[in-house]
Amino acid sequence: EVQLKESGGGLVQAGGSLRLSCAASGGTFDNHAIGWFRQAPGKEREGISCISNYDGTTHYAESVKGRFTISGDSTKNTVYLQMSSLRPEDTGVYYCASEKWISCLVMAGVHYGSWGQGTQVTVSS
C-alpha cells in the first residue's frame, strides 16, 4: 500500500493555471494507475484524468480535455495535473488515487485502493 498526498491547490482567477502534485510514500507508482478525481460542491465525485504505468493508457474527462494535462516523474514518485484555462466550474476538492495493475481505459473510483486527503481548488469569476 502506498500513501498519497496532494498539494498545489489554492485560489485562482478564471483563466488562470494551477499545477497539482500527487506524491507517493511507502512505495512507488511502478505498475500503478494514478487517477485524479474532483468533487464540486453539491455534486458527486468524478474522475477527471488518469495515467497508467501498467499499460501506458491515459484518460481525460470531456469537461477538462484540452485544458488539463497529466504527467509523472518516476524519479520523484510524483504525478502532476497541470490545469490551465480554469473556470469557476472547476472549483472543488481534488483527490489523487492509485491502484496497481490497472488501466485507464476505464476510470472508476471503486477500483482505486489508495487515496490522498484532497486539495481545494477554488476558481473565482
Tab-separated table of N, CA and C in Angstrom:
chain	number	residue	atom	x	y	z
A	1	GLU	N	0.837	-1.181	0.000
A	1	GLU	CA	0.000	0.000	0.000
A	1	GLU	C	0.882	1.244	0.000
A	2	VAL	N	0.517	2.202	-0.835
A	2	VAL	CA	1.220	3.469	-0.869
A	2	VAL	C	0.338	4.542	-0.250
A	3	GLN	N	0.979	5.539	0.320
A	3	GLN	CA	0.284	6.690	0.864
A	3	GLN	C	0.456	7.861	-0.097
A	4	LEU	N	-0.623	8.602	-0.318
A	4	LEU	CA	-0.637	9.675	-1.292
A	4	LEU	C	-0.917	11.000	-0.612
A	5	LYS	N	-0.298	12.044	-1.124
A	5	LYS	CA	-0.526	13.385	-0.618
A	5	LYS	C	-0.591	14.361	-1.775
A	6	GLU	N	-1.717	15.064	-1.886
A	6	GLU	CA	-1.887	16.083	-2.909
A	6	GLU	C	-1.398	17.427	-2.386
A	7	SER	N	-0.945	18.257	-3.306
A	7	SER	CA	-0.576	19.618	-2.983
A	7	SER	C	-0.751	20.475	-4.232
A	8	GLY	N	-0.734	21.774	-4.050
A	8	GLY	CA	-0.785	22.700	-5.167
A	8	GLY	C	-2.104	23.408	-5.362
A	9	GLY	N	-3.111	23.049	-4.590
A	9	GLY	CA	-4.385	23.725	-4.714
A	9	GLY	C	-4.324	25.137	-4.168
A	10	GLY	N	-5.365	25.888	-4.448
A	10	GLY	CA	-5.429	27.255	-3.981
A	10	GLY	C	-6.508	28.028	-4.696
A	11	LEU	N	-6.443	29.337	-4.554
A	11	LEU	CA	-7.391	30.243	-5.192
A	11	LEU	C	-6.761	30.826	-6.446
A	12	VAL	N	-7.522	30.839	-7.522
A	12	VAL	CA	-7.037	31.363	-8.783
A	12	VAL	C	-8.201	32.007	-9.526
A	13	GLN	N	-7.907	33.028	-10.306
A	13	GLN	CA	-8.929	33.667	-11.117
A	13	GLN	C	-9.233	32.851	-12.359
A	14	ALA	N	-10.449	33.004	-12.858
A	14	ALA	CA	-10.827	32.339	-14.093
A	14	ALA	C	-9.820	32.663	-15.193
A	15	GLY	N	-9.463	31.640	-15.943
A	15	GLY	CA	-8.459	31.778	-16.985
A	15	GLY	C	-7.050	31.480	-16.531
A	16	GLY	N	-6.853	31.344	-15.237
A	16	GLY	CA	-5.537	31.080	-14.700
A	16	GLY	C	-5.179	29.612	-14.707
A	17	SER	N	-4.032	29.313	-14.106
A	17	SER	CA	-3.491	27.959	-14.115
A	17	SER	C	-3.030	27.552	-12.726
A	18	LEU	N	-3.077	26.262	-12.473
A	18	LEU	CA	-2.522	25.655	-11.279
A	18	LEU	C	-1.915	24.315	-11.659
A	19	ARG	N	-0.912	23.898	-10.906
A	19	ARG	CA	-0.367	22.561	-11.058
A	19	ARG	C	-0.499	21.814	-9.751
A	20	LEU	N	-1.245	20.716	-9.786
A	20	LEU	CA	-1.403	19.863	-8.631
A	20	LEU	C	-0.361	18.752	-8.663
A	21	SER	N	0.090	18.354	-7.482
A	21	SER	CA	1.047	17.273	-7.350
A	21	SER	C	0.462	16.174	-6.481
A	22	CYS	N	0.799	14.946	-6.816
A	22	CYS	CA	0.408	13.779	-6.036
A	22	CYS	C	1.671	12.989	-5.765
A	23	ALA	N	2.129	13.017	-4.532
A	23	ALA	CA	3.371	12.364	-4.150
A	23	ALA	C	3.091	11.078	-3.398
A	24	ALA	N	3.834	10.036	-3.734
A	24	ALA	CA	3.685	8.734	-3.094
A	24	ALA	C	4.775	8.521	-2.064
A	25	SER	N	4.399	7.903	-0.970
A	25	SER	CA	5.351	7.461	0.032
A	25	SER	C	5.012	6.038	0.435
A	26	GLY	N	5.996	5.336	0.968
A	26	GLY	CA	5.781	3.953	1.340
A	26	GLY	C	5.736	3.000	0.168
A	27	GLY	N	6.086	3.470	-0.999
A	27	GLY	CA	6.071	2.672	-2.203
A	27	GLY	C	6.285	3.558	-3.405
A	28	THR	N	6.200	2.967	-4.575
A	28	THR	CA	6.351	3.697	-5.823
A	28	THR	C	5.109	3.512	-6.680
A	29	PHE	N	5.068	4.240	-7.793
A	29	PHE	CA	3.968	4.123	-8.741
A	29	PHE	C	4.215	3.074	-9.812
A	30	ASP	N	5.236	2.255	-9.663
A	30	ASP	CA	5.506	1.211	-10.644
A	30	ASP	C	4.290	0.318	-10.821
A	31	ASN	N	3.894	0.122	-12.087
A	31	ASN	CA	2.766	-0.737	-12.438
A	31	ASN	C	1.442	-0.290	-11.824
A	32	HIS	N	1.335	0.983	-11.502
A	32	HIS	CA	0.107	1.557	-10.973
A	32	HIS	C	-0.572	2.448	-12.005
A	33	ALA	N	-1.865	2.607	-11.850
A	33	ALA	CA	-2.575	3.722	-12.442
A	33	ALA	C	-2.786	4.784	-11.372
A	34	ILE	N	-2.672	6.039	-11.775
A	34	ILE	CA	-2.909	7.155	-10.870
A	34	ILE	C	-4.026	7.992	-11.468
A	35	GLY	N	-5.077	8.173	-10.719
A	35	GLY	CA	-6.215	8.940	-11.178
A	35	GLY	C	-6.391	10.206	-10.378
A	36	TRP	N	-6.879	11.235	-11.051
A	36	TRP	CA	-7.292	12.469	-10.398
A	36	TRP	C	-8.813	12.542	-10.423
A	37	PHE	N	-9.392	12.789	-9.273
A	37	PHE	CA	-10.825	12.932	-9.107
A	37	PHE	C	-11.104	14.287	-8.481
A	38	ARG	N	-12.307	14.786	-8.688
A	38	ARG	CA	-12.695	16.013	-8.011
A	38	ARG	C	-14.153	15.913	-7.576
A	39	GLN	N	-14.456	16.649	-6.536
A	39	GLN	CA	-15.818	16.732	-6.041
A	39	GLN	C	-16.170	18.205	-5.887
A	40	ALA	N	-17.075	18.657	-6.730
A	40	ALA	CA	-17.556	20.022	-6.661
A	40	ALA	C	-18.652	20.120	-5.610
A	41	PRO	N	-18.869	21.314	-5.071
A	41	PRO	CA	-19.922	21.472	-4.064
A	41	PRO	C	-21.275	20.991	-4.575
A	42	GLY	N	-21.916	20.126	-3.810
A	42	GLY	CA	-23.227	19.625	-4.161
A	42	GLY	C	-23.262	18.607	-5.276
A	43	LYS	N	-22.103	18.149	-5.736
A	43	LYS	CA	-22.052	17.196	-6.830
A	43	LYS	C	-21.288	15.943	-6.417
A	44	GLU	N	-21.488	14.882	-7.174
A	44	GLU	CA	-20.784	13.638	-6.924
A	44	GLU	C	-19.339	13.730	-7.394
A	45	ARG	N	-18.499	12.921	-6.799
A	45	ARG	CA	-17.109	12.830	-7.210
A	45	ARG	C	-17.018	12.307	-8.639
A	46	GLU	N	-16.150	12.902	-9.430
A	46	GLU	CA	-15.975	12.474	-10.801
A	46	GLU	C	-14.501	12.278	-11.122
A	47	GLY	N	-14.217	11.302	-11.948
A	47	GLY	CA	-12.872	11.099	-12.440
A	47	GLY	C	-12.581	12.072	-13.553
A	48	ILE	N	-11.453	12.775	-13.472
A	48	ILE	CA	-11.138	13.781	-14.475
A	48	ILE	C	-9.909	13.421	-15.307
A	49	SER	N	-8.992	12.647	-14.762
A	49	SER	CA	-7.826	12.268	-15.538
A	49	SER	C	-7.162	11.058	-14.910
A	50	CYS	N	-6.407	10.336	-15.724
A	50	CYS	CA	-5.750	9.115	-15.263
A	50	CYS	C	-4.523	8.871	-16.122
A	51	ILE	N	-3.503	8.304	-15.511
A	51	ILE	CA	-2.333	7.832	-16.244
A	51	ILE	C	-1.923	6.495	-15.650
A	52	SER	N	-1.645	5.535	-16.507
A	52	SER	CA	-1.301	4.199	-16.055
A	52	SER	C	0.141	3.864	-16.413
A	53	ASN	N	0.916	3.518	-15.398
A	53	ASN	CA	2.259	2.987	-15.606
A	53	ASN	C	2.242	1.489	-15.865
A	54	TYR	N	1.055	0.908	-15.864
A	54	TYR	CA	0.895	-0.510	-16.134
A	54	TYR	C	0.805	-0.771	-17.640
A	55	ASP	N	-0.060	-0.025	-18.341
A	55	ASP	CA	-0.225	-0.248	-19.772
A	55	ASP	C	-0.068	1.015	-20.618
A	56	GLY	N	0.282	2.142	-19.995
A	56	GLY	CA	0.555	3.359	-20.731
A	56	GLY	C	-0.654	4.141	-21.169
A	57	THR	N	-1.842	3.759	-20.738
A	57	THR	CA	-3.048	4.455	-21.157
A	57	THR	C	-3.238	5.735	-20.352
A	58	THR	N	-3.971	6.667	-20.949
A	58	THR	CA	-4.362	7.905	-20.285
A	58	THR	C	-5.836	8.160	-20.516
A	59	HIS	N	-6.393	9.028	-19.707
A	59	HIS	CA	-7.799	9.378	-19.817
A	59	HIS	C	-7.995	10.825	-19.377
A	60	TYR	N	-8.897	11.523	-20.089
A	60	TYR	CA	-9.341	12.846	-19.684
A	60	TYR	C	-10.849	12.918	-19.809
A	61	ALA	N	-11.482	13.470	-18.799
A	61	ALA	CA	-12.905	13.743	-18.908
A	61	ALA	C	-13.140	14.812	-19.969
A	62	GLU	N	-14.279	14.735	-20.638
A	62	GLU	CA	-14.575	15.693	-21.691
A	62	GLU	C	-14.559	17.132	-21.185
A	63	SER	N	-14.928	17.328	-19.937
A	63	SER	CA	-15.004	18.671	-19.400
A	63	SER	C	-13.639	19.327	-19.223
A	64	VAL	N	-12.566	18.530	-19.197
A	64	VAL	CA	-11.236	19.083	-18.981
A	64	VAL	C	-10.300	18.837	-20.151
A	65	LYS	N	-10.716	18.076	-21.121
A	65	LYS	CA	-9.857	17.739	-22.245
A	65	LYS	C	-9.412	19.000	-22.981
A	66	GLY	N	-8.120	19.080	-23.241
A	66	GLY	CA	-7.554	20.248	-23.891
A	66	GLY	C	-7.114	21.328	-22.939
A	67	ARG	N	-7.534	21.247	-21.686
A	67	ARG	CA	-7.163	22.241	-20.688
A	67	ARG	C	-6.258	21.671	-19.600
A	68	PHE	N	-6.431	20.399	-19.281
A	68	PHE	CA	-5.650	19.744	-18.236
A	68	PHE	C	-4.695	18.741	-18.867
A	69	THR	N	-3.534	18.574	-18.252
A	69	THR	CA	-2.552	17.610	-18.708
A	69	THR	C	-2.011	16.836	-17.516
A	70	ILE	N	-2.027	15.514	-17.622
A	70	ILE	CA	-1.484	14.671	-16.566
A	70	ILE	C	-0.098	14.187	-16.984
A	71	SER	N	0.818	14.131	-16.032
A	71	SER	CA	2.168	13.670	-16.298
A	71	SER	C	2.761	13.112	-15.021
A	72	GLY	N	3.879	12.432	-15.156
A	72	GLY	CA	4.521	11.846	-13.997
A	72	GLY	C	6.022	11.973	-14.054
A	73	ASP	N	6.636	11.956	-12.895
A	73	ASP	CA	8.083	11.954	-12.749
A	73	ASP	C	8.426	10.756	-11.875
A	74	SER	N	8.867	9.684	-12.501
A	74	SER	CA	9.124	8.453	-11.763
A	74	SER	C	10.264	8.601	-10.766
A	75	THR	N	11.216	9.482	-11.057
A	75	THR	CA	12.337	9.678	-10.141
A	75	THR	C	11.895	10.333	-8.838
A	76	LYS	N	10.773	11.032	-8.862
A	76	LYS	CA	10.247	11.698	-7.673
A	76	LYS	C	9.012	11.000	-7.103
A	77	ASN	N	8.582	9.920	-7.734
A	77	ASN	CA	7.348	9.239	-7.330
A	77	ASN	C	6.193	10.228	-7.210
A	78	THR	N	6.068	11.074	-8.221
A	78	THR	CA	5.084	12.143	-8.201
A	78	THR	C	4.362	12.215	-9.537
A	79	VAL	N	3.054	12.410	-9.473
A	79	VAL	CA	2.223	12.634	-10.648
A	79	VAL	C	1.648	14.040	-10.551
A	80	TYR	N	1.591	14.713	-11.689
A	80	TYR	CA	1.142	16.094	-11.741
A	80	TYR	C	-0.131	16.222	-12.567
A	81	LEU	N	-0.919	17.210	-12.231
A	81	LEU	CA	-2.053	17.607	-13.050
A	81	LEU	C	-1.915	19.096	-13.322
A	82	GLN	N	-1.519	19.427	-14.541
A	82	GLN	CA	-1.410	20.814	-14.958
A	82	GLN	C	-2.771	21.278	-15.439
A	83	MET	N	-3.307	22.295	-14.806
A	83	MET	CA	-4.636	22.795	-15.103
A	83	MET	C	-4.509	24.211	-15.647
A	84	SER	N	-5.037	24.425	-16.840
A	84	SER	CA	-4.988	25.721	-17.492
A	84	SER	C	-6.390	26.138	-17.890
A	85	SER	N	-6.532	27.415	-18.228
A	85	SER	CA	-7.828	27.968	-18.632
A	85	SER	C	-8.915	27.591	-17.642
A	86	LEU	N	-8.618	27.777	-16.375
A	86	LEU	CA	-9.530	27.335	-15.323
A	86	LEU	C	-10.822	28.139	-15.339
A	87	ARG	N	-11.888	27.458	-15.015
A	87	ARG	CA	-13.228	28.017	-14.979
A	87	ARG	C	-13.813	27.877	-13.591
A	88	PRO	N	-14.773	28.723	-13.226
A	88	PRO	CA	-15.395	28.573	-11.912
A	88	PRO	C	-15.958	27.181	-11.661
A	89	GLU	N	-16.457	26.520	-12.682
A	89	GLU	CA	-16.999	25.181	-12.507
A	89	GLU	C	-15.930	24.129	-12.233
A	90	ASP	N	-14.654	24.493	-12.339
A	90	ASP	CA	-13.576	23.594	-11.945
A	90	ASP	C	-13.364	23.584	-10.435
A	91	THR	N	-14.048	24.445	-9.721
A	91	THR	CA	-13.899	24.519	-8.273
A	91	THR	C	-14.306	23.207	-7.615
A	92	GLY	N	-13.517	22.765	-6.659
A	92	GLY	CA	-13.830	21.562	-5.926
A	92	GLY	C	-12.620	21.051	-5.180
A	93	VAL	N	-12.812	19.944	-4.494
A	93	VAL	CA	-11.721	19.257	-3.836
A	93	VAL	C	-11.171	18.217	-4.799
A	94	TYR	N	-9.884	18.276	-5.035
A	94	TYR	CA	-9.221	17.377	-5.968
A	94	TYR	C	-8.464	16.303	-5.196
A	95	TYR	N	-8.680	15.060	-5.583
A	95	TYR	CA	-8.057	13.912	-4.955
A	95	TYR	C	-7.234	13.143	-5.976
A	96	CYS	N	-6.116	12.594	-5.542
A	96	CYS	CA	-5.446	11.597	-6.352
A	96	CYS	C	-5.636	10.232	-5.720
A	97	ALA	N	-5.616	9.226	-6.556
A	97	ALA	CA	-5.828	7.857	-6.114
A	97	ALA	C	-4.970	6.935	-6.962
A	98	SER	N	-4.618	5.786	-6.401
A	98	SER	CA	-3.715	4.875	-7.085
A	98	SER	C	-4.120	3.429	-6.839
A	99	GLU	N	-3.871	2.611	-7.836
A	99	GLU	CA	-4.068	1.171	-7.701
A	99	GLU	C	-3.130	0.459	-8.661
A	100	LYS	N	-2.603	-0.656	-8.235
A	100	LYS	CA	-1.650	-1.418	-9.028
A	100	LYS	C	-2.351	-2.282	-10.061
A	101	TRP	N	-1.708	-2.437	-11.193
A	101	TRP	CA	-2.111	-3.365	-12.249
A	101	TRP	C	-3.426	-3.006	-12.935
A	102	ILE	N	-3.736	-1.735	-13.045
A	102	ILE	CA	-4.960	-1.366	-13.735
A	102	ILE	C	-4.686	-0.372	-14.857
A	103	SER	N	-5.635	-0.320	-15.765
A	103	SER	CA	-5.582	0.528	-16.933
A	103	SER	C	-6.418	1.780	-16.720
A	104	CYS	N	-6.173	2.792	-17.541
A	104	CYS	CA	-7.007	3.984	-17.547
A	104	CYS	C	-8.095	3.943	-18.610
A	105	LEU	N	-8.244	2.818	-19.294
A	105	LEU	CA	-9.314	2.695	-20.276
A	105	LEU	C	-10.677	2.866	-19.626
A	106	VAL	N	-10.800	2.401	-18.406
A	106	VAL	CA	-11.990	2.616	-17.599
A	106	VAL	C	-11.548	3.251	-16.293
A	107	MET	N	-12.187	4.339	-15.924
A	107	MET	CA	-11.822	5.066	-14.718
A	107	MET	C	-13.001	5.084	-13.763
A	108	ALA	N	-12.828	4.427	-12.631
A	108	ALA	CA	-13.873	4.370	-11.620
A	108	ALA	C	-13.216	4.373	-10.249
A	109	GLY	N	-13.715	5.216	-9.377
A	109	GLY	CA	-13.120	5.348	-8.060
A	109	GLY	C	-13.095	4.059	-7.266
A	110	VAL	N	-14.068	3.190	-7.485
A	110	VAL	CA	-14.148	1.950	-6.736
A	110	VAL	C	-12.959	1.043	-7.015
A	111	HIS	N	-12.264	1.265	-8.130
A	111	HIS	CA	-11.118	0.439	-8.481
A	111	HIS	C	-9.836	0.852	-7.771
A	112	TYR	N	-9.843	1.983	-7.106
A	112	TYR	CA	-8.632	2.537	-6.521
A	112	TYR	C	-8.605	2.312	-5.017
A	113	GLY	N	-7.499	1.786	-4.530
A	113	GLY	CA	-7.395	1.440	-3.123
A	113	GLY	C	-6.701	2.462	-2.257
A	114	SER	N	-5.866	3.314	-2.834
A	114	SER	CA	-5.132	4.326	-2.085
A	114	SER	C	-5.596	5.703	-2.509
A	115	TRP	N	-5.863	6.555	-1.536
A	115	TRP	CA	-6.383	7.903	-1.787
A	115	TRP	C	-5.639	8.923	-0.956
A	116	GLY	N	-5.451	10.090	-1.538
A	116	GLY	CA	-4.915	11.205	-0.793
A	116	GLY	C	-5.995	11.917	-0.017
A	117	GLN	N	-5.595	12.955	0.700
A	117	GLN	CA	-6.523	13.681	1.563
A	117	GLN	C	-7.317	14.747	0.823
A	118	GLY	N	-6.912	15.077	-0.382
A	118	GLY	CA	-7.574	16.091	-1.167
A	118	GLY	C	-6.947	17.460	-1.006
A	119	THR	N	-7.062	18.262	-2.051
A	119	THR	CA	-6.596	19.642	-2.014
A	119	THR	C	-7.650	20.522	-2.673
A	120	GLN	N	-7.934	21.646	-2.049
A	120	GLN	CA	-9.012	22.521	-2.503
A	120	GLN	C	-8.537	23.397	-3.652
A	121	VAL	N	-9.335	23.438	-4.706
A	121	VAL	CA	-9.125	24.346	-5.828
A	121	VAL	C	-10.348	25.238	-5.929
A	122	THR	N	-10.137	26.527	-5.875
A	122	THR	CA	-11.221	27.489	-5.997
A	122	THR	C	-10.900	28.448	-7.133
A	123	VAL	N	-11.805	28.527	-8.092
A	123	VAL	CA	-11.637	29.399	-9.252
A	123	VAL	C	-12.679	30.498	-9.154
A	124	SER	N	-12.224	31.712	-9.058
A	124	SER	CA	-13.117	32.851	-8.929
A	124	SER	C	-13.435	33.430	-10.293
A	125	SER	N	-14.616	34.021	-10.403
A	125	SER	CA	-15.029	34.659	-11.640
A	125	SER	C	-14.673	36.129	-11.656
